[in-house]
XYZ file of C-alpha atoms in Angstrom:
380
model
C 9.495 -23.361 -1.023
C 12.303 -21.126 0.105
C 12.815 -18.069 -1.692
C 16.285 -17.591 -3.336
C 18.616 -14.579 -2.123
C 18.128 -11.636 -3.994
C 21.726 -10.954 -4.805
C 22.233 -14.537 -5.841
C 19.350 -13.989 -8.302
C 20.978 -11.009 -9.976
C 24.343 -12.575 -9.546
C 26.041 -9.733 -7.781
C 28.080 -9.317 -4.549
C 26.273 -7.772 -1.404
C 28.583 -4.883 -1.901
C 27.640 -4.085 -5.302
C 26.718 -0.481 -6.010
C 23.519 0.577 -7.688
C 24.944 0.765 -11.365
C 26.391 -2.948 -10.962
C 22.918 -4.222 -9.905
C 21.089 -2.201 -12.776
C 23.839 -3.890 -15.302
C 23.175 -7.238 -14.045
C 19.413 -7.035 -14.141
C 19.493 -5.658 -17.569
C 21.752 -8.660 -18.876
C 19.510 -11.237 -17.134
C 16.165 -9.746 -17.930
C 17.052 -9.737 -21.757
C 17.982 -13.383 -21.528
C 14.754 -14.303 -19.789
C 12.161 -12.065 -21.089
C 8.997 -13.916 -22.297
C 9.011 -12.137 -25.566
C 12.370 -13.876 -26.317
C 11.438 -17.124 -24.910
C 7.872 -17.621 -26.036
C 5.828 -20.490 -24.245
C 8.910 -20.958 -21.804
C 7.212 -21.051 -18.440
C 10.579 -21.489 -16.696
C 11.794 -18.337 -18.267
C 8.668 -16.246 -17.585
C 9.041 -17.340 -13.684
C 12.877 -16.198 -13.758
C 11.807 -13.037 -15.493
C 9.625 -12.156 -12.534
C 11.912 -13.442 -10.037
C 14.522 -10.911 -11.511
C 12.031 -7.873 -11.422
C 11.437 -8.619 -7.787
C 14.917 -8.971 -6.993
C 15.848 -5.742 -8.675
C 13.097 -3.467 -7.272
C 14.160 -4.549 -3.722
C 17.865 -3.853 -4.226
C 17.545 -0.814 -6.537
C 15.523 0.927 -3.804
C 17.841 2.247 -0.871
C 15.004 1.730 1.858
C 13.937 -1.723 0.453
C 17.534 -2.941 0.196
C 18.525 -1.801 3.825
C 15.564 -3.749 5.032
C 16.171 -6.667 2.954
C 20.038 -6.568 4.120
C 18.642 -6.449 7.827
C 15.559 -8.697 7.688
C 15.974 -10.952 4.558
C 12.929 -12.045 2.725
C 10.823 -11.406 6.231
C 11.219 -7.683 5.448
C 8.372 -7.879 3.058
C 6.397 -10.262 4.900
C 3.601 -8.796 7.007
C 3.807 -11.659 9.468
C 7.323 -10.806 10.397
C 6.957 -7.096 10.489
C 5.895 -6.698 14.033
C 9.829 -6.278 14.973
C 10.538 -3.893 12.141
C 11.034 -4.227 8.463
C 9.920 -2.325 5.198
C 6.221 -1.147 5.513
C 5.743 -0.105 1.828
C 3.371 -1.704 -0.501
C 4.054 -4.904 -2.447
C 6.250 -5.393 -5.638
C 5.248 -3.844 -9.106
C 4.792 -5.551 -12.369
C 8.076 -7.115 -13.661
C 7.149 -5.932 -17.252
C 6.687 -2.368 -16.069
C 9.909 -2.742 -14.297
C 11.659 -3.752 -17.310
C 10.119 -0.788 -19.198
C 11.250 1.831 -16.755
C 14.972 0.423 -16.694
C 15.127 0.162 -20.517
C 13.350 3.378 -21.071
C 10.936 1.694 -23.531
C 7.803 3.796 -24.520
C 5.699 0.649 -25.162
C 6.201 0.229 -28.765
C 8.352 -2.100 -30.685
C 11.545 -0.096 -30.947
C 13.197 -1.138 -27.540
C 12.479 -4.730 -28.054
C 14.025 -4.379 -31.428
C 16.981 -3.268 -30.202
C 17.411 -5.490 -27.361
C 16.228 -8.870 -29.049
C 17.074 -8.253 -32.544
C 20.355 -6.894 -32.258
C 19.365 -4.269 -34.871
C 16.258 -2.008 -35.429
C 13.357 -3.550 -36.983
C 12.477 -3.185 -40.659
C 10.135 -0.272 -40.872
C 8.165 -1.983 -43.591
C 7.832 -5.191 -41.537
C 5.029 -6.075 -38.684
C 5.201 -3.545 -35.915
C 3.891 -4.135 -32.408
C 0.906 -2.235 -31.083
C 1.511 0.425 -28.508
C 1.005 -0.345 -24.637
C -1.632 1.679 -23.136
C -2.292 3.096 -19.699
C -5.619 3.067 -17.707
C -5.843 4.992 -14.412
C -8.655 3.328 -12.163
C -10.110 4.397 -9.060
C -11.548 1.898 -6.583
C -13.002 2.167 -3.101
C -10.919 1.248 -0.002
C -12.883 -2.239 0.565
C -12.117 -3.273 -3.142
C -8.516 -2.530 -2.733
C -8.157 -4.684 0.548
C -10.740 -7.433 -0.482
C -10.056 -7.814 -3.959
C -12.585 -7.449 -6.659
C -13.425 -7.755 -10.563
C -13.719 -4.470 -12.522
C -15.151 -4.100 -15.969
C -13.602 -1.149 -17.871
C -14.575 0.295 -21.219
C -11.846 1.871 -23.442
C -11.534 2.934 -27.042
C -8.487 1.922 -28.859
C -7.015 1.148 -32.206
C -7.652 -2.690 -32.998
C -6.820 -4.944 -35.967
C -9.487 -4.114 -38.655
C -12.131 -7.167 -38.632
C -12.943 -6.527 -42.337
C -9.242 -6.776 -43.825
C -7.640 -8.511 -40.704
C -4.901 -5.555 -40.661
C -3.793 -5.966 -44.245
C -5.608 -2.667 -45.139
C -6.983 -4.144 -48.470
C -10.188 -5.023 -49.883
C -10.697 -8.647 -50.494
C -8.847 -9.646 -53.586
C -6.984 -6.498 -54.125
C -3.163 -6.699 -54.215
C -0.252 -4.364 -53.130
C 2.130 -2.527 -54.877
C 5.377 -0.634 -54.085
C 4.899 2.997 -52.845
C 5.880 5.221 -55.466
C 6.731 7.877 -53.165
C 9.445 6.125 -51.157
C 10.300 3.412 -53.879
C 9.551 0.664 -51.046
C 11.928 1.798 -48.361
C 9.223 3.106 -45.989
C 11.144 6.314 -45.484
C 11.949 9.804 -47.431
C 15.105 11.802 -47.316
C 14.671 15.462 -47.241
C 18.114 17.684 -47.422
C 18.569 20.661 -45.514
C 21.779 22.127 -46.109
C 24.536 19.583 -45.191
C 22.031 17.619 -43.289
C 20.181 14.608 -44.620
C 16.787 13.754 -42.572
C 15.058 10.381 -42.850
C 11.375 10.434 -42.266
C 8.522 8.158 -42.294
C 7.099 8.000 -45.649
C 3.634 10.085 -45.327
C 1.769 7.846 -47.989
C 2.624 4.402 -46.986
C 3.217 5.276 -43.376
C 6.605 3.248 -43.440
C 5.124 0.102 -44.914
C 7.009 0.733 -48.118
C 3.774 -0.849 -50.000
C 0.462 0.639 -50.615
C -2.757 -1.289 -51.516
C -4.521 -0.863 -54.981
C -8.019 -0.876 -53.254
C -8.007 0.306 -49.543
C -10.244 -1.536 -47.094
C -13.582 0.526 -46.960
C -13.736 -0.013 -43.130
C -10.335 1.280 -41.984
C -9.351 3.153 -45.344
C -6.406 1.140 -45.716
C -4.946 1.535 -42.267
C -5.323 -1.986 -41.171
C -6.684 -0.591 -37.884
C -9.789 0.944 -36.585
C -11.098 2.618 -33.465
C -13.151 0.068 -31.289
C -14.605 0.467 -27.860
C -13.886 -2.951 -25.645
C -14.931 -3.945 -22.483
C -12.242 -5.620 -20.631
C -12.573 -7.599 -17.218
C -9.852 -6.845 -14.527
C -9.101 -8.876 -11.755
C -8.050 -6.624 -8.945
C -6.120 -8.948 -6.178
C -6.677 -8.470 -2.437
C -4.136 -6.074 -0.975
C -3.536 -3.627 -3.642
C -2.578 -0.107 -2.778
C -2.375 3.240 -4.748
C 0.392 3.247 -7.435
C -0.232 -0.529 -8.134
C 0.330 -1.440 -11.877
C -1.556 -4.338 -13.066
C -0.691 -5.670 -16.672
C -3.573 -6.996 -18.832
C -1.762 -8.841 -21.583
C -2.796 -8.219 -25.256
C -5.371 -5.474 -24.467
C -3.371 -2.566 -25.820
C -3.302 -1.128 -29.180
C -3.398 -3.680 -32.128
C -0.246 -4.092 -34.169
C 0.416 -2.890 -37.699
C 1.061 -5.217 -40.728
C 0.499 -8.402 -38.640
C 2.369 -7.248 -35.564
C 1.414 -8.232 -31.987
C -0.914 -6.335 -29.763
C 0.369 -4.219 -27.046
C -0.538 -4.540 -23.491
C -2.825 -2.659 -21.068
C -1.397 -1.260 -17.952
C -3.791 -0.362 -15.020
C -2.871 2.137 -12.283
C -4.598 1.779 -9.275
C -5.982 4.737 -7.185
C -7.636 3.663 -3.917
C -10.203 6.254 -2.292
C -9.607 6.940 1.518
C -11.863 5.640 3.813
C -13.882 7.211 6.578
C -12.753 5.085 9.540
C -9.496 3.110 8.676
C -5.954 4.305 7.713
C -3.634 2.141 6.080
C -0.068 1.907 6.576
C 1.408 -0.814 4.202
C -0.557 -4.161 5.301
C -1.430 -2.564 8.594
C -4.801 -0.862 9.535
C -5.206 2.077 11.906
C -8.435 2.781 13.505
C -8.965 5.699 15.806
C -12.048 5.028 18.366
C -13.702 7.424 20.966
C -14.177 6.019 24.634
C -15.948 8.076 27.193
C -14.380 9.305 30.424
C -16.144 6.750 32.559
C -15.275 3.947 30.259
C -11.657 4.909 30.387
C -11.753 5.295 34.188
C -13.678 2.039 35.121
C -12.918 -0.043 32.222
C -15.255 -1.572 29.918
C -15.660 -3.860 26.883
C -16.673 -2.269 23.542
C -16.976 -3.215 19.763
C -14.734 -2.109 16.828
C -15.301 -2.801 13.160
C -12.809 -4.810 11.232
C -12.630 -5.975 7.615
C -14.373 -8.936 8.344
C -17.131 -7.690 10.672
C -16.972 -6.856 14.368
C -14.242 -7.487 17.199
C -14.605 -7.022 20.944
C -11.790 -5.245 22.969
C -11.592 -5.286 26.790
C -10.439 -1.896 28.280
C -8.649 -2.303 31.593
C -9.305 0.502 34.351
C -7.543 3.664 33.826
C -7.123 3.372 30.186
C -5.225 6.401 29.079
C -5.734 8.379 25.736
C -3.642 7.187 23.047
C -3.397 3.549 24.153
C -3.253 1.186 21.268
C -4.552 -2.510 21.131
C -3.432 -4.715 18.488
C -5.585 -7.117 16.701
C -3.148 -9.748 15.054
C -4.102 -10.699 11.361
C -7.272 -8.159 10.951
C -5.439 -5.985 8.723
C -4.949 -6.135 4.999
C -4.222 -9.227 3.022
C -0.555 -9.015 1.776
C -0.776 -8.771 -2.166
C 2.003 -11.161 -2.333
C 0.499 -13.700 -0.351
C 2.533 -13.359 2.797
C -0.212 -13.419 5.248
C -2.035 -10.351 6.493
C -1.298 -7.223 8.370
C -2.710 -6.083 11.790
C -5.511 -3.741 13.017
C -4.238 -1.324 15.505
C -7.135 0.381 17.325
C -6.187 3.633 19.159
C -8.428 5.081 21.731
C -8.937 8.531 22.790
C -11.145 10.115 25.481
C -14.051 12.212 24.279
C -14.507 14.967 26.620
C -18.046 15.574 27.922
C -19.711 18.591 26.201
C -22.987 20.583 26.933
C -23.490 19.419 30.559
C -26.713 20.227 32.310
C -26.892 21.290 35.990
C -27.043 18.228 37.629
C -24.246 16.708 35.746
C -21.930 19.421 36.264
C -22.669 19.302 40.162
C -21.944 15.614 40.013
C -18.618 16.288 38.387
C -17.762 18.930 40.891
C -18.351 16.586 43.532
C -16.255 13.914 41.897
C -13.476 16.477 41.592
C -13.643 17.262 45.344
C -13.400 13.648 46.302
C -10.120 13.369 44.261
C -6.842 13.622 45.592
C -3.331 13.613 43.845
C -3.255 10.066 43.655
C -6.071 9.761 41.233
C -4.096 11.516 38.546
C -0.561 10.113 38.794
C 0.638 11.610 35.511
C -0.576 14.970 36.387
C 1.063 14.773 39.926
C 4.513 13.785 38.176
C 4.350 16.325 35.554
C 3.769 19.318 38.103
C 6.429 17.801 40.467
C 9.160 17.964 37.510
C 7.947 21.443 36.724
C 8.176 23.009 40.321
C 11.400 24.704 39.355
C 10.282 26.180 36.465
C 7.575 28.066 38.383
C 9.878 29.472 41.022
């Protein structure tokens, strides 16, 4: 299925500036946000599509690559001739939070979706949480399942979030009169603050829950399984829905965002979806040519060295790199050879090399010959 044009998705002209792109994204993202369209899969897909389009067009480098190469700029299979070599796209919900400046609680959604601030005495959404996870290079490129343990505020099992003992009733808070806020005057200013007794709820229970002491939530250590998709890189943010803090007064649970940090590898270096591997070869292999094995993510591969291979020569193994996290094929493995100079020679070895040197003329080392011919004028 062909992907839609990013400019078309956001409904902006190709000459649109950064502010126009952001304004268009804000309008469309609010319209199709899953929290405003519960259970609507089509709206959720449009929301994800908007996040990808905005991330590409709001970043100058990604936008330049997209303008030149189209969607293939982010496709590992089409990057041999250029394109953007950065990582994949981030979580659309995290992009939404960054654009709107939300702190993860309910306030930003109240203002956007409700048209006015939420009733402080009503249900409140639980806070989103962040977890930084370090994984190995192999886990990042091949994908894996990880189990993490986090301690967070969950809805109390005993009172189911009400904060009251079974059979107990609630009454209006006498401190704030049920408003959830208290007003204090300081000179000519009046400051509204959350009521310290009812914590903004406006009501207090006569018999608080003994398990949570009336808070409706209590600390609980949970084990959560996180699926790490193949191809993630450092900085990737994975959303685990409804695994954040429990809501208050019947509010929904927040989300958990896992930020990935990948350990460096001893052999491979990574550039986007491509891998680079530096392999030492001997002077004899470089001069006479040979065949040798190199490691890949899927095992071993063979490379044939032609006679006279120079240090720094790069051999490309197509499709042997990292699987693209967006599903656009895989990158390549670039094997770069360097010549290891012999060390700790014994007498016989030294004599043979000396003998070889005496048999060589300028044609044996054409690069040296060319260099010194160009440098003759400098030596005069």
